[in-house]
Tab-separated table of C-alpha atoms in Angstrom:
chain	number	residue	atom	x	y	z
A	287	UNK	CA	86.723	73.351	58.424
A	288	UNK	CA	90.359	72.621	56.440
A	289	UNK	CA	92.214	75.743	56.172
A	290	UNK	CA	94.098	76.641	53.445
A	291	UNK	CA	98.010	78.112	53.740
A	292	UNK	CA	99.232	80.349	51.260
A	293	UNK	CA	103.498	80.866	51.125
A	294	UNK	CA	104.426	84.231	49.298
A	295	UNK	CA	107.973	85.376	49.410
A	296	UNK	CA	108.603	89.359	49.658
A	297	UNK	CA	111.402	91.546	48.614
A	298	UNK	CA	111.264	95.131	50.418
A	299	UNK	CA	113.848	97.966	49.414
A	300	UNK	CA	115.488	99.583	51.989
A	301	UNK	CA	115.337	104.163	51.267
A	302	UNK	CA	118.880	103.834	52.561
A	303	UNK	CA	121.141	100.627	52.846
A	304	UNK	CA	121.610	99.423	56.522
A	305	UNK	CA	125.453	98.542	56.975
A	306	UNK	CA	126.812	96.439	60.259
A	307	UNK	CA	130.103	94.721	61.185
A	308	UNK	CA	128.675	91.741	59.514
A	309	UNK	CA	127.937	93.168	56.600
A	310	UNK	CA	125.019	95.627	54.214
A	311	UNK	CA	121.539	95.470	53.249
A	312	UNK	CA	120.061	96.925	50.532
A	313	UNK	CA	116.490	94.730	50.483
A	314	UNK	CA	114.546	92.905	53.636
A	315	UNK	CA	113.586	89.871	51.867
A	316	UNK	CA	111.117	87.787	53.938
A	317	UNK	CA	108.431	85.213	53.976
A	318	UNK	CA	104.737	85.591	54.555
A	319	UNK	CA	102.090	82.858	55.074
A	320	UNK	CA	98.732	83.130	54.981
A	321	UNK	CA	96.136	81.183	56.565
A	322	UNK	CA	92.277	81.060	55.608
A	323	UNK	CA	89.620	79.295	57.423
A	324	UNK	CA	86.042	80.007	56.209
A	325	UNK	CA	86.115	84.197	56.271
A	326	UNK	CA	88.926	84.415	58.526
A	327	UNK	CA	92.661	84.965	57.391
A	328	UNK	CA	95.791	85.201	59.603
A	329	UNK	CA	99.280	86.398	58.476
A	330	UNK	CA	102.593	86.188	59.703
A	331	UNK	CA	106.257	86.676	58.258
A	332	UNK	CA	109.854	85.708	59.312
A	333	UNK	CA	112.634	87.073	58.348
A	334	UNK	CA	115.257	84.360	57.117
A	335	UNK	CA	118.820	85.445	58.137
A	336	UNK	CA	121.898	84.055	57.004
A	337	UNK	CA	124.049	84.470	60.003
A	338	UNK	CA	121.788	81.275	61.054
A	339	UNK	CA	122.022	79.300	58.241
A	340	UNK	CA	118.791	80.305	56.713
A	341	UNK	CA	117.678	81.340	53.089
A	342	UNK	CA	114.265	82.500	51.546
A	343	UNK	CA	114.286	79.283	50.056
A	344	UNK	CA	114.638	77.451	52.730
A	345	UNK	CA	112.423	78.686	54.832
A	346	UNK	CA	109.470	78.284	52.010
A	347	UNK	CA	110.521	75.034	51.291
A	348	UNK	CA	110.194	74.180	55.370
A	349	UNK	CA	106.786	75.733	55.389
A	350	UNK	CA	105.631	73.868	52.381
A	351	UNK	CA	106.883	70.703	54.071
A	352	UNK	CA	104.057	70.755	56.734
A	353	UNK	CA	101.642	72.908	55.035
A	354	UNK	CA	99.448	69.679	55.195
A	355	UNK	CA	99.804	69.540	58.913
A	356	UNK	CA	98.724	73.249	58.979
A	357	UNK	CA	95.919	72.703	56.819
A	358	UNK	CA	94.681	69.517	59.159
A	359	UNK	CA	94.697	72.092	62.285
A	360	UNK	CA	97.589	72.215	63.976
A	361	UNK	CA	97.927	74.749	66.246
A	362	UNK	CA	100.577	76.405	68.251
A	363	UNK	CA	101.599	74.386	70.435
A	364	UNK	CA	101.768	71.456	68.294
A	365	UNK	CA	103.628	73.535	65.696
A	366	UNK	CA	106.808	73.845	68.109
A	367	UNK	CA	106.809	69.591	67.756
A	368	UNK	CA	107.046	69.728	64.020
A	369	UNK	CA	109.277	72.390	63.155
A	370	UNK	CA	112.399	73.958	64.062
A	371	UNK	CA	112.602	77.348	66.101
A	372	UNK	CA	113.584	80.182	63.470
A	373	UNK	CA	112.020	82.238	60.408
A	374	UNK	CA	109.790	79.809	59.271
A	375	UNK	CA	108.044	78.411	62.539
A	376	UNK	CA	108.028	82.388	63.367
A	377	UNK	CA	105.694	83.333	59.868
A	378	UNK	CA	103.803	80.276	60.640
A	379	UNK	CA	103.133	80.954	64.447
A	380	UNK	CA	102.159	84.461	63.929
A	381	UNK	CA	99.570	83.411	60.965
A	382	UNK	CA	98.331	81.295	63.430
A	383	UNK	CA	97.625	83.444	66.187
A	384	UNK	CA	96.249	86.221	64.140
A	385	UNK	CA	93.829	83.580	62.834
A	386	UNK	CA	92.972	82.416	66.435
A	387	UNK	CA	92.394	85.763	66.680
A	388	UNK	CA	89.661	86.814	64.719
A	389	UNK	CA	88.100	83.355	64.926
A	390	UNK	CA	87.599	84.461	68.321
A	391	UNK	CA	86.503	87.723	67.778
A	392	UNK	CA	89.514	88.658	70.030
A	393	UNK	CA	93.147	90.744	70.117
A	394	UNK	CA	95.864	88.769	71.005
A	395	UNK	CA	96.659	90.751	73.762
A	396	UNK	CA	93.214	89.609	75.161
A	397	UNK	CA	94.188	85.643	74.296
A	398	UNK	CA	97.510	86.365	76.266
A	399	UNK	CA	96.308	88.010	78.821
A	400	UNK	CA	97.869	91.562	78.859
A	401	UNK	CA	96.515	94.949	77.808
A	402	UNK	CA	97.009	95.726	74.213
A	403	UNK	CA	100.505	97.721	73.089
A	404	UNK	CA	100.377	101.117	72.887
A	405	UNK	CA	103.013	103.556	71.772
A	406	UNK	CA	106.082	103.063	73.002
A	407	UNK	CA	110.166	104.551	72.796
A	408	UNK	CA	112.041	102.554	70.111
A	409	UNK	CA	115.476	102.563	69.293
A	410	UNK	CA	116.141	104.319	66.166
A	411	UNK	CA	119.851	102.904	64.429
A	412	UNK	CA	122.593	104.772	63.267
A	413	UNK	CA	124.030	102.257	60.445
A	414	UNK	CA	127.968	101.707	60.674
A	415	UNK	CA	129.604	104.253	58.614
A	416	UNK	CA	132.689	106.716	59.023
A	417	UNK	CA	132.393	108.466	62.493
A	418	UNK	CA	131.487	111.707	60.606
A	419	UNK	CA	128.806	110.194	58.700
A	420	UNK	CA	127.464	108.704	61.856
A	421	UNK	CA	127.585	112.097	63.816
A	422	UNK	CA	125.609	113.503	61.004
A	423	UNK	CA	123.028	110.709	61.243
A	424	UNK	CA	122.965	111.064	64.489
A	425	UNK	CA	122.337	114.828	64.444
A	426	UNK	CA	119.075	114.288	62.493
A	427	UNK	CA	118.000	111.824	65.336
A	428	UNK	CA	119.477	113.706	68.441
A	429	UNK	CA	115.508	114.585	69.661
A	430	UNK	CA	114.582	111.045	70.146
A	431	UNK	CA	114.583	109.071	73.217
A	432	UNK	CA	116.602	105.859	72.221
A	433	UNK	CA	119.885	105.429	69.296
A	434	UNK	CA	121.357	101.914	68.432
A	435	UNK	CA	124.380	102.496	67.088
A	436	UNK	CA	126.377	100.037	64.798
A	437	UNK	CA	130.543	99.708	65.631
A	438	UNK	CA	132.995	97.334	64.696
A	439	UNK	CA	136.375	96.233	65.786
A	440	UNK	CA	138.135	99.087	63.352
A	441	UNK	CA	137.658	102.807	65.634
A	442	UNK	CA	134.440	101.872	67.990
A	443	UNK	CA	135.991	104.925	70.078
A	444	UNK	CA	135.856	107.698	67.522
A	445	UNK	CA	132.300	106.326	66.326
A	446	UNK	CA	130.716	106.328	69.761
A	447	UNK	CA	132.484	109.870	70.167
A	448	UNK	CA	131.073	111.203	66.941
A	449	UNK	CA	127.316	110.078	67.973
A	450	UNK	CA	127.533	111.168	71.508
A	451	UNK	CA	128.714	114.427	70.484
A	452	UNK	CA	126.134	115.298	67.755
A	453	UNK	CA	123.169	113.534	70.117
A	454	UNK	CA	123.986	114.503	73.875
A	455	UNK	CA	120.523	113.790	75.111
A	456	UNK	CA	119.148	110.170	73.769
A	457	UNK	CA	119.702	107.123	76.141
A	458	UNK	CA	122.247	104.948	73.482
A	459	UNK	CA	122.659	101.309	72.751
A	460	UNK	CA	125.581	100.086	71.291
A	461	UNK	CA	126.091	96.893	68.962
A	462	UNK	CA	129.040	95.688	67.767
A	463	UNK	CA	127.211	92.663	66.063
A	464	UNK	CA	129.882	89.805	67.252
A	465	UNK	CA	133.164	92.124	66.344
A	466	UNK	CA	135.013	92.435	68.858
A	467	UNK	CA	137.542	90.666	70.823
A	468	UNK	CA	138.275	90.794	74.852
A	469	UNK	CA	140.711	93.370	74.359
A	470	UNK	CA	138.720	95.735	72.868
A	471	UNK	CA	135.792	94.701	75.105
A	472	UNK	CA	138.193	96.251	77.930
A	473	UNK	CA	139.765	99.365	75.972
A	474	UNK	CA	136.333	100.168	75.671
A	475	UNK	CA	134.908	100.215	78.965
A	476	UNK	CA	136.182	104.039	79.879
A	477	UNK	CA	134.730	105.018	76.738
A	478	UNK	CA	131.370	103.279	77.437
A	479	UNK	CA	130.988	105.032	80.214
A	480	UNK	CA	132.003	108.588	79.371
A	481	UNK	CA	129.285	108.099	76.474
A	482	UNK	CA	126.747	107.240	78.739
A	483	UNK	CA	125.907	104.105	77.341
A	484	UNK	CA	123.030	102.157	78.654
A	485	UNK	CA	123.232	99.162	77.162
A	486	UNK	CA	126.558	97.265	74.832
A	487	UNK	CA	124.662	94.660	72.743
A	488	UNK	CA	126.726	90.919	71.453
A	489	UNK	CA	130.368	92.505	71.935
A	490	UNK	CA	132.165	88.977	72.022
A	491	UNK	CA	131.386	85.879	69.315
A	492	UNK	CA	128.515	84.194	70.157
A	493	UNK	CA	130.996	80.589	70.281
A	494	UNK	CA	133.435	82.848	72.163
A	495	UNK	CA	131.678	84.506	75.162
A	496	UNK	CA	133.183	82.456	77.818
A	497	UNK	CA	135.068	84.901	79.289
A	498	UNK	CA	132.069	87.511	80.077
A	499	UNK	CA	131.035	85.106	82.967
A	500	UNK	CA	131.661	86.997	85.855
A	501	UNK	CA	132.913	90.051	84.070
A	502	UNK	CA	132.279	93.021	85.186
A	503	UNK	CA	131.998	95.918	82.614
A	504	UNK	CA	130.960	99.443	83.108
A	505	UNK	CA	127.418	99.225	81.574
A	506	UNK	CA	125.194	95.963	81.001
A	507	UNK	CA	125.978	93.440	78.033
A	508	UNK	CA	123.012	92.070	76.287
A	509	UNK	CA	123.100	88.322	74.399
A	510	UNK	CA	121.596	88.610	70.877
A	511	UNK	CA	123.084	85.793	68.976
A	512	UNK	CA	124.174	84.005	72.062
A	513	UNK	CA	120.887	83.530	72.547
A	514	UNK	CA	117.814	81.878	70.807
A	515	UNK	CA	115.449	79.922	73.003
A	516	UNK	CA	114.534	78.283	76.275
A	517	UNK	CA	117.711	75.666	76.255
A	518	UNK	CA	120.305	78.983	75.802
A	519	UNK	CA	119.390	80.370	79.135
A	520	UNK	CA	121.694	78.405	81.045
A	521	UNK	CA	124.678	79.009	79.207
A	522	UNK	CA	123.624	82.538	79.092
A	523	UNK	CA	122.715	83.755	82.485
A	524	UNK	CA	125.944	83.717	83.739
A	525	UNK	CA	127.773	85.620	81.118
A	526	UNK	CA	124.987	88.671	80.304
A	527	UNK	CA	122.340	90.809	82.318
A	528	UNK	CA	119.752	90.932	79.714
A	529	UNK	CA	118.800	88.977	77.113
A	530	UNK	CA	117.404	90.535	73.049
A	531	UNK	CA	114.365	88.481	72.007
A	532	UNK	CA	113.677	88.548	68.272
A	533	UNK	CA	110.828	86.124	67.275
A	534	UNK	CA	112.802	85.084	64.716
A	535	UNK	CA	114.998	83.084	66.754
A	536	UNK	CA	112.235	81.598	68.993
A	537	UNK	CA	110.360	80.911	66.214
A	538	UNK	CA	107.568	82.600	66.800
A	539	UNK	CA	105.401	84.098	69.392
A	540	UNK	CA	104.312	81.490	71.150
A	541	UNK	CA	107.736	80.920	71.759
A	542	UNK	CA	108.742	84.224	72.679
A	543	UNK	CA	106.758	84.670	75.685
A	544	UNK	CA	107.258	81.491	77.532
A	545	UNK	CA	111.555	82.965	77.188
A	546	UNK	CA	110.771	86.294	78.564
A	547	UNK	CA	109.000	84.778	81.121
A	548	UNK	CA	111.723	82.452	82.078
A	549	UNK	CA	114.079	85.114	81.704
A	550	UNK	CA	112.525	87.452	83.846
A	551	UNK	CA	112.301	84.772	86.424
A	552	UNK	CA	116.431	84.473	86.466
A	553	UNK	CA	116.485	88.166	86.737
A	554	UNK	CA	117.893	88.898	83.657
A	555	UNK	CA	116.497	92.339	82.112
A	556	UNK	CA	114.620	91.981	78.255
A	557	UNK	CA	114.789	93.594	75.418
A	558	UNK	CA	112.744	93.104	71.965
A	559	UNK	CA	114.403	93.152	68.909
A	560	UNK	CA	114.195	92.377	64.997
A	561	UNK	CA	115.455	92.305	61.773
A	562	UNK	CA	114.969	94.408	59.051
A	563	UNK	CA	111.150	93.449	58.038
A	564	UNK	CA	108.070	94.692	57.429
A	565	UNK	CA	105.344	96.095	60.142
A	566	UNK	CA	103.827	92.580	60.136
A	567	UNK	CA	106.947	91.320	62.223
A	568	UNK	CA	106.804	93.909	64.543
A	569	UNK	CA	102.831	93.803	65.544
A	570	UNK	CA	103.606	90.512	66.903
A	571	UNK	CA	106.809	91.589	68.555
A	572	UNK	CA	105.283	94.312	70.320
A	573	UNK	CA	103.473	92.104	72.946
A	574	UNK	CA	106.660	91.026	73.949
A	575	UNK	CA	108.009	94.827	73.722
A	576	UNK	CA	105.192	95.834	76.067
A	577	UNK	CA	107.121	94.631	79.057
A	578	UNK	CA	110.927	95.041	78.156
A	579	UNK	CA	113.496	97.292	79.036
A	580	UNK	CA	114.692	97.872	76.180
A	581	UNK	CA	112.971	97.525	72.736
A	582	UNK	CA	114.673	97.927	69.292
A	583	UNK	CA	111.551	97.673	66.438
A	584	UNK	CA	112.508	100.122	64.283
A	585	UNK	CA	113.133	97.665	61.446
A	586	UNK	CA	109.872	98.651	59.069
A	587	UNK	CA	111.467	102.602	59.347
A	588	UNK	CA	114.479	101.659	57.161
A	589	UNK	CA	112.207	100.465	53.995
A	590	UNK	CA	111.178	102.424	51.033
A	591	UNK	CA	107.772	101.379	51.527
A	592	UNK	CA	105.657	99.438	54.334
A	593	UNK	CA	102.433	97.431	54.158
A	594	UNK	CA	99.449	99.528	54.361
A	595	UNK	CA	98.310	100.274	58.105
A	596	UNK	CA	101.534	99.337	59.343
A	597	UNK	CA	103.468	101.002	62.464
A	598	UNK	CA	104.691	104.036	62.459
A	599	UNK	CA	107.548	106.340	63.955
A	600	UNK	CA	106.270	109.794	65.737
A	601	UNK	CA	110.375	111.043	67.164
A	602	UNK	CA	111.389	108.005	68.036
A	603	UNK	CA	108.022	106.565	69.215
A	604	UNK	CA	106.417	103.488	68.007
A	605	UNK	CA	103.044	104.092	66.802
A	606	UNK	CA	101.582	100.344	66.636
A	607	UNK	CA	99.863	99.287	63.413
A	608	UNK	CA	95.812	100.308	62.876
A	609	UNK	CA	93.036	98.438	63.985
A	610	UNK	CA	92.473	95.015	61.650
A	611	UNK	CA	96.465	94.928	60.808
A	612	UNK	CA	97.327	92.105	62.908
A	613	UNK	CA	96.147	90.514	66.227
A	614	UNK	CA	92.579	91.368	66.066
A	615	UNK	CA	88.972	90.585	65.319
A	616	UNK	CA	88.844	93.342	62.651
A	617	UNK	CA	88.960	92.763	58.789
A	618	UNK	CA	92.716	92.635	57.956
A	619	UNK	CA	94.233	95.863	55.809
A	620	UNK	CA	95.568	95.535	52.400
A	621	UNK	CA	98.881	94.907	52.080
């Protein structure tokens, strides 16, 4: 039976905007396919992300470029062959194992193998801000069991201070999002470890993190935009101890678990990450979540409003999506 694909773009307000080194949010825009065959309908999104050369426009207009491909029945593994990893192959993966999915009369965990996610500790961010500001957001959150917070290059000292001052107990991340330079990398390291950091997340460049191989810092540094697929690992292993996987770099799923596999068989530790989206980014995400070390999903939580049914934060725990969302045989929610 053809399928049919549908291509919607998606605009999502954020209830507060979400500010980085690289720059502020105000929206998540995304993409969402749909794809029908007889009574069955998957769905997937990707969030395009200009730091990689993507646009909403681009990535519909990539979609719509093999929509008759999709249509014809190409699957997963075929999909990898006729598009590029990023946004776009990662809305049109996940749309196509949700329909798999219920074709089956199956989760996705049960297609992969692996028990189905259940609630698990996400990092909750504290945005980039004036150290005071942060310690107050960080107040509010100081009874969960995981903070990201956002530095830059300006006073990462007196921000990290603020936080770990207002929130003594949570385990922290910290992410400078590419700001820094080796010198602060190393002015840093006392103060990384007085804070009780567990993780420091893409200190260095991504094009200029030659000098972390064989460094040897006071807490583990994690590759986000060092590091997209299966042909990164190389570079990558020698210069970080654990590796973010966002299925918007892999491009999709599919993609995602054959690099935490392979990273996990280097010995490098995992972590799952995202953008700023909408729950149906993170359903999919969360079978990769299920076995990391770290996991950082707490991009639906900054938006005015979520799809229907979508996951949910209980103190800094991830309460997956409901039954039919994504990933299973039941009837899919509204959005």
């Amino acid at each position: 039976m053809r399928r049919k694909v549908t291509i919607s773009e998606r605009s999502f307000p954020l209830a507060t905007p979400f500010r980085i080194a690289r720059g502020t949010k105000t929206a998540a825009d995304v993409v969402q396919v749909m794809i029908a065959e007889g009574d069955a309908v998957g769905r997937g999104e990707g969030v395009p992300y200009p730091r990689y050369g993507e646009s909403v426009a681009g990535a519909v207009a990539a979609i719509a470029a093999v929509r008759g491909a999709i249509e014809d029945g190409v699957g997963r593994t075929e999909l990898a062959t006729i598009m590029p990893a990023g946004a776009a192959r990662n809305a049109v993966d996940c749309a196509l194992w949700d329909l798999d999915a219920r074709l089956a009369g199956q989760s996705v965990a049960a297609l992969i193998g692996q028990a189905a996610p259940g609630r698990m500790a996400t990092a909750l961010t504290i945005g980039l801000d004036r150290p005071d500001a942060m310690a107050a957001a960080a107040a509010r959150l100081a009874h969960v069991p995981l903070l990201k917070v956002k530095v830059d290059a300006g006073d990462p000292e007196a921000q990290l201070r603020a936080v770990r001052a207002a929130a003594p107990g949570p385990r922290l991340i910290v992410d400078p999002n590419e700001s820094w330079t080796m010198a602060v990398l190393d002015r840093m390291q006392g103060v990384l470890a007085d804070c009780r950091v567990d993780l420091l997340e893409q200190p260095l460049p991504a094009d200029a993190d030659g000098a972390l191989a064989g460094y040897a810092g006071s807490v583990p540094v994690a590759a986000d935009e060092a590091l997209h697929g299966l042909d990164d690992l190389d570079r990558v292993a020698g210069r970080y101890g654990v590796v973010n996987i966002k299925l918007d770099k892999t491009g999709g799923l599919t993609a995602a678990l054959a690099l935490a596999a392979a990273a996990r068989g280097r010995g490098l530790g995992v972590m799952t990450g995202c953008m700023i989206c909408s729950s149906l980014s993170i359903a999919p995400a969360l079978h990769i979540a299920a076995g990391s070390a770290f996991v950082d999903l707490d991009g639906p939580f900054w938006l005015r409003a979520d799809m229907a049914g979508g996951a949910s934060d209980a103190d800094g725990m991830l309460v997956p999506p409901v039954a039919g969302f994504w990933g299973d045989a039941a009837p899919a929610e509204g959005a």
